[in-house]
Structures are given as C-alpha cells and as structure tokens.
CSV table of C-alpha atoms in Angstrom, one decimal:
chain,number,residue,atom,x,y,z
A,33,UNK,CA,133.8,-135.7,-27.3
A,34,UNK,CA,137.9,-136.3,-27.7
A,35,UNK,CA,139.1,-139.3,-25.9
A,36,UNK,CA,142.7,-138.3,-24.5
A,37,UNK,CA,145.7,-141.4,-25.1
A,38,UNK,CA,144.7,-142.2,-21.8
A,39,UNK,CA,141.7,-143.4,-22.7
A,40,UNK,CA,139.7,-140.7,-20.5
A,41,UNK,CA,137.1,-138.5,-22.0
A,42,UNK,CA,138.2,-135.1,-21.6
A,43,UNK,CA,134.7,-133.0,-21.9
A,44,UNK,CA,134.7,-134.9,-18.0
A,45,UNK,CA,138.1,-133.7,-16.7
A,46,UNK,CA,137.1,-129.8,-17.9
A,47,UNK,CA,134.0,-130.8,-16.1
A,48,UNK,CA,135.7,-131.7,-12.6
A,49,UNK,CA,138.2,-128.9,-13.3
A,50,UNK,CA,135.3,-126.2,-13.2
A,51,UNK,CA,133.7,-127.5,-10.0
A,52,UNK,CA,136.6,-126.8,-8.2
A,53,UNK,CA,136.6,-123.3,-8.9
A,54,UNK,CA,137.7,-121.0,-5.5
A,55,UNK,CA,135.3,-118.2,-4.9
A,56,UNK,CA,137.7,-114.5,-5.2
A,57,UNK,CA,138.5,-113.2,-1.4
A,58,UNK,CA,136.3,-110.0,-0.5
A,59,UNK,CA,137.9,-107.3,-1.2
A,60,UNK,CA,138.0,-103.4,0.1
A,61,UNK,CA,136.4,-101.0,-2.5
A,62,UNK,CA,139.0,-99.7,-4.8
A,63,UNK,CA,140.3,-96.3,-4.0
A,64,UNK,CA,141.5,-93.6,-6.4
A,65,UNK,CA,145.3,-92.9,-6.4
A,66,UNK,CA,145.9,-90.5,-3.0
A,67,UNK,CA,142.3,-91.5,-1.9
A,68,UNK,CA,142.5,-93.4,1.8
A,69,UNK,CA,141.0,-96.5,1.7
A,70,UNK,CA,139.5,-97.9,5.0
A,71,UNK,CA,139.2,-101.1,6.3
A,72,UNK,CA,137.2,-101.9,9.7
A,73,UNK,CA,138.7,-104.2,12.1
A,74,UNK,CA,136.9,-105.6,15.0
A,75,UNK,CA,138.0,-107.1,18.1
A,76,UNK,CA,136.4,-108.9,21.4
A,77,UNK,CA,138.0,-108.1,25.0
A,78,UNK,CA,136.2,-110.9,27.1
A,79,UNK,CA,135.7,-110.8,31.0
A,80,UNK,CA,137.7,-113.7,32.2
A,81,UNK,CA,135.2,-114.2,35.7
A,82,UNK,CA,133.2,-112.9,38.2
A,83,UNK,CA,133.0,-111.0,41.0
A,84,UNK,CA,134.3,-113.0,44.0
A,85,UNK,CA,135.5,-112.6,48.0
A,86,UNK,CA,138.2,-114.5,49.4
A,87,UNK,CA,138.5,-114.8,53.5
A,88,UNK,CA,140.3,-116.4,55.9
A,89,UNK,CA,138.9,-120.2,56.8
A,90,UNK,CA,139.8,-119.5,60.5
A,91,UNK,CA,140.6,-117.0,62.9
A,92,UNK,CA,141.8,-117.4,66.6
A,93,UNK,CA,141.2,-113.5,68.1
A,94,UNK,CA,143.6,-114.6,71.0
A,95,UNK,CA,142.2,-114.8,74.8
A,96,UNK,CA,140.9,-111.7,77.2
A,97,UNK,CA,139.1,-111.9,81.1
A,98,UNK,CA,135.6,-111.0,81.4
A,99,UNK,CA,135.3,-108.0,81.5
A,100,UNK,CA,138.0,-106.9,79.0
A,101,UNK,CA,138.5,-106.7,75.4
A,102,UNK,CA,140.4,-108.3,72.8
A,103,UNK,CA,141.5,-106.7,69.7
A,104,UNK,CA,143.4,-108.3,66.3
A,105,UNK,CA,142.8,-108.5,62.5
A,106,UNK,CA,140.6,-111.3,61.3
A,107,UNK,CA,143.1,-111.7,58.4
A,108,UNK,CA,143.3,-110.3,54.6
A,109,UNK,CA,140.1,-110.3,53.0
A,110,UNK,CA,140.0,-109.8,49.4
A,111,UNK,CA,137.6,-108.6,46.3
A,112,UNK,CA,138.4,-109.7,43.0
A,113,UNK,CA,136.6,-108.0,40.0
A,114,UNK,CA,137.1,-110.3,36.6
A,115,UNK,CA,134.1,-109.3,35.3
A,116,UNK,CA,135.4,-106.2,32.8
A,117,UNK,CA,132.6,-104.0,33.3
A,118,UNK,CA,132.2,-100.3,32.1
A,119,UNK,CA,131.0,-99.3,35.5
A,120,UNK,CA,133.1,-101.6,37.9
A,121,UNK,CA,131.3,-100.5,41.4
A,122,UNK,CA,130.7,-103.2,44.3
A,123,UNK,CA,129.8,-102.8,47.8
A,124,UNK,CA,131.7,-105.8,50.4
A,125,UNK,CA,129.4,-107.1,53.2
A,126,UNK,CA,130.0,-108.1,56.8
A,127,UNK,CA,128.0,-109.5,59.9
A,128,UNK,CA,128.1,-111.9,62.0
A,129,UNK,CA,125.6,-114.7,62.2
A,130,UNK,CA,123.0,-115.0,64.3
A,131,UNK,CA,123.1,-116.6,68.0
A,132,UNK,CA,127.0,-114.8,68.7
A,133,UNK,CA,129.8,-116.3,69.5
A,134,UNK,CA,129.5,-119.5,72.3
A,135,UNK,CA,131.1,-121.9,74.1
A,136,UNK,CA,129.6,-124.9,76.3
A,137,UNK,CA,126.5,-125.4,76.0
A,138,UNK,CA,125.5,-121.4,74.7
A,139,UNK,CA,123.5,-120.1,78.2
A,140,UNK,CA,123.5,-116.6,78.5
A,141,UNK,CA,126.5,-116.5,80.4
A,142,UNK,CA,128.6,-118.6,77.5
A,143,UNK,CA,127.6,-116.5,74.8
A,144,UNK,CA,129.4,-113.3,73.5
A,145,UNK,CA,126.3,-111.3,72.0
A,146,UNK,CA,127.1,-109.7,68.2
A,147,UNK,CA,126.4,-106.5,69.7
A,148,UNK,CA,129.7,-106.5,71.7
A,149,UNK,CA,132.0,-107.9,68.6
A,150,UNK,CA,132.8,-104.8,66.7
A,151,UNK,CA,134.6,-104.4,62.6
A,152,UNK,CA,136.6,-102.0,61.3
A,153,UNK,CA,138.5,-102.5,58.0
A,154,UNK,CA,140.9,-100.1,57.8
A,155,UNK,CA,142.3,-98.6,54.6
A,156,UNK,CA,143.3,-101.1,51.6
A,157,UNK,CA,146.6,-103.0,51.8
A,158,UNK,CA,146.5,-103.6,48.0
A,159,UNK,CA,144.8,-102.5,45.0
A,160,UNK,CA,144.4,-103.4,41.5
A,161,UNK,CA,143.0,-101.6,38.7
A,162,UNK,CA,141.4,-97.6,38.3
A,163,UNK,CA,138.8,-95.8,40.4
A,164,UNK,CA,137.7,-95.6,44.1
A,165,UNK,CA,138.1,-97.8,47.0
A,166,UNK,CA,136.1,-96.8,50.0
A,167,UNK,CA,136.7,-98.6,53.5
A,168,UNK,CA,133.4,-99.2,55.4
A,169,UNK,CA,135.4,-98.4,58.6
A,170,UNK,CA,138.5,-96.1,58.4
A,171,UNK,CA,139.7,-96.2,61.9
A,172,UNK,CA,138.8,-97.6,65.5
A,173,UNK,CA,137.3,-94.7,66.0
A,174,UNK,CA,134.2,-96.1,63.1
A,175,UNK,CA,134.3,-99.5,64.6
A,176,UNK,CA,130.5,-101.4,63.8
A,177,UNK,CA,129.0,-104.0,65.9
A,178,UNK,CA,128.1,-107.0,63.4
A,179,UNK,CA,125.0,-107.6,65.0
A,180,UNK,CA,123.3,-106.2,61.4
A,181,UNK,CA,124.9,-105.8,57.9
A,182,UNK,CA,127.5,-103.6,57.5
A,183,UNK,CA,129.5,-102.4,54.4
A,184,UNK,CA,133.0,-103.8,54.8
A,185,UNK,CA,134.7,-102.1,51.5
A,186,UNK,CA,133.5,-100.5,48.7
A,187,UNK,CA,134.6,-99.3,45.0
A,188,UNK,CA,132.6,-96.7,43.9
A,189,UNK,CA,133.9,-95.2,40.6
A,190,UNK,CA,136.2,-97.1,37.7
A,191,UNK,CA,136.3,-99.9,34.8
A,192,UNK,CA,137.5,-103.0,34.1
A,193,UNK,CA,139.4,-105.7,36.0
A,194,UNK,CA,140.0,-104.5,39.6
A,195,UNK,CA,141.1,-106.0,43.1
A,196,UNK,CA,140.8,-104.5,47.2
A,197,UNK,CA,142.6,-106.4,50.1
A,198,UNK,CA,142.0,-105.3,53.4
A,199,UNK,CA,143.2,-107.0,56.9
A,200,UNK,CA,140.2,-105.8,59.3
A,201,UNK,CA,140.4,-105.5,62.8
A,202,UNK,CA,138.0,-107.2,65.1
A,203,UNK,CA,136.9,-106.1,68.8
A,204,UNK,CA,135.0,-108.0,71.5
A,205,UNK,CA,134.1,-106.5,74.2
A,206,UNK,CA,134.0,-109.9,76.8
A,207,UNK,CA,130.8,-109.2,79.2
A,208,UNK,CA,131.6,-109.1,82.8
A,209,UNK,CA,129.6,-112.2,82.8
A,210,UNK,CA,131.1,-114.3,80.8
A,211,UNK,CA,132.5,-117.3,81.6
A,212,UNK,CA,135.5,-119.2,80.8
A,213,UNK,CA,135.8,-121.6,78.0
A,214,UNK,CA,136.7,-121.1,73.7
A,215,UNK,CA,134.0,-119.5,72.2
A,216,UNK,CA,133.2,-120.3,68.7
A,217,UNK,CA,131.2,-117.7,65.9
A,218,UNK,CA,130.7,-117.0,62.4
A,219,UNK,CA,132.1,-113.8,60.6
A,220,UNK,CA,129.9,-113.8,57.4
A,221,UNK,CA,131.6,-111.3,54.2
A,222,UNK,CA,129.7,-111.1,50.8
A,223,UNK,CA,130.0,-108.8,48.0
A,224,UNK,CA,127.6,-108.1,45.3
C-alpha cells in the first residue's frame, strides 16, 4: 500500500475512483461506410378528454294562444370529441322528459303533451375536425315530436379530435285547450 504526502492511502482513492465508473450510452449498430443506419423513434399522441355535450341552461320559446303554435331555436347545442379515436363516430340524443311541459298545478288542461313539442336540428353551424356530420332533422319539413328518443346529430365517418354545433328549432303545437299560464319542461340532449 503507498501512503500519498497527504497521509491518505491511495489503493482506497483508486478504489472510490472505480465505483464511479458511468455505464457507455447504447448505441445504434455500427454501419459500413454508404450503409444506412436506422434508428426507431417512438412518440405518444394522447387524447386530451372525452366526449361531451354542451346546451343551453334555459330557453324561453316566446308566447302563442291556444290553439296556435310557436316556433324558435332552443339555442346552440354543441358535441365536442377530445377523445382521438381512430373511428371518431357518435350519435346526439334528444327528448323531452316525461310528464310535458306544465304550468299551475299540471291538469290536463295545463299541460302541453311531448307529442305536440316537435325538434328539428337543422344543418351544422360549425364544425371541427374530418368526416361526416349528419343532422337528425334537416328541415321543418323532418320535424320529430320528443315524446321518444330521437337522434339530434350525428358523425358517422372520420378520426381524431372533432366538434358539431347546431341551433335546433323547437315547435309546439298549443292545444285548443290549453290554458293560460308559463309552462315549464325539460329538453333532455345526450351523446354517446
């Protein structure tokens, strides 16, 4: 063993000195001069959400007599497509729920049955992203009663991120006899 002027042994330095060795950094396989040497790279594209509906909180159709109709948009309903998918098809929902649309205390004669509010969605006001978009109802002309499920929008064909808006129009035919009063109801959209 050789003791440095230090005083330190140095067989223990060399010691310490070879622990601390780095490991090389992997390396490609050596290629012959004018051979192509490949290297594979690899990358993740991650799907930053869901698939999700947006609608309007509230809607006030405007006022009719009995017997009438009344006809506006509900307001711009929206499908957002996060989810990055290789087949990125979805089918938008609409009815209205149960008991229609009342006022006082919901007798015959204060309710607006589902049968008589009718949905049509109308072509797309904005769209985002590749493939199809399919409106459940193109024109008054297709209008549904949302006494039962109905397809509101659709995308049938395309990948990746996409986006639908629509405004749809609602009808409601006011029985001849209803009576006054605000009546109150529940437009239900989903999408899946």
């Amino acid at each position: 063993m050789f003791i440095s002027r230090l005083g330190l042994p140095l067989i223990g330095i060399a010691g310490i000195m070879a622990t601390v060795a780095v490991a090389p950094l992997a390396q490609a396989e050596a290629c012959a001069e004018s051979t192509t040497c490949s290297t594979t790279v690899t990358f993740t594209v991650a799907a930053e959400g869901g698939l999700e509906i947006t609608v309007p909180d509230t809607a006030d159709l405007g006022s009719g007599s009995s017997g009438g109709q009344i006809s506006t948009h509900l307001g711009s309903v929206t499908v957002a497509d996060q989810r990055a998918a290789l087949s990125a098809s979805w089918v938008a929902s609409v009815v209205a729920a149960s008991g229609g649309f009342t006022t006082g205390g919901g007798t015959a004669a204060e309710t607006v049955p589902n049968t008589a509010v009718l949905y049509w969605s109308g072509g797309a006001t904005a769209t985002t992203g590749t493939g199809t978009f399919v409106p459940g109802q193109a024109n008054a002309a297709a209008a549904q009663s949302l006494d039962t499920s109905r397809t509101a929008f659709s995308k049938t064909t395309g990948s990746g991120d996409n986006s639908a808006t629509w405004n749809p129009t609602i009808v409601v035919n006011v029985p001849a006899q209803a009576v006054a009063g605000v009546y109150t109801g529940t437009v239900n959209h989903s999408v899946a």
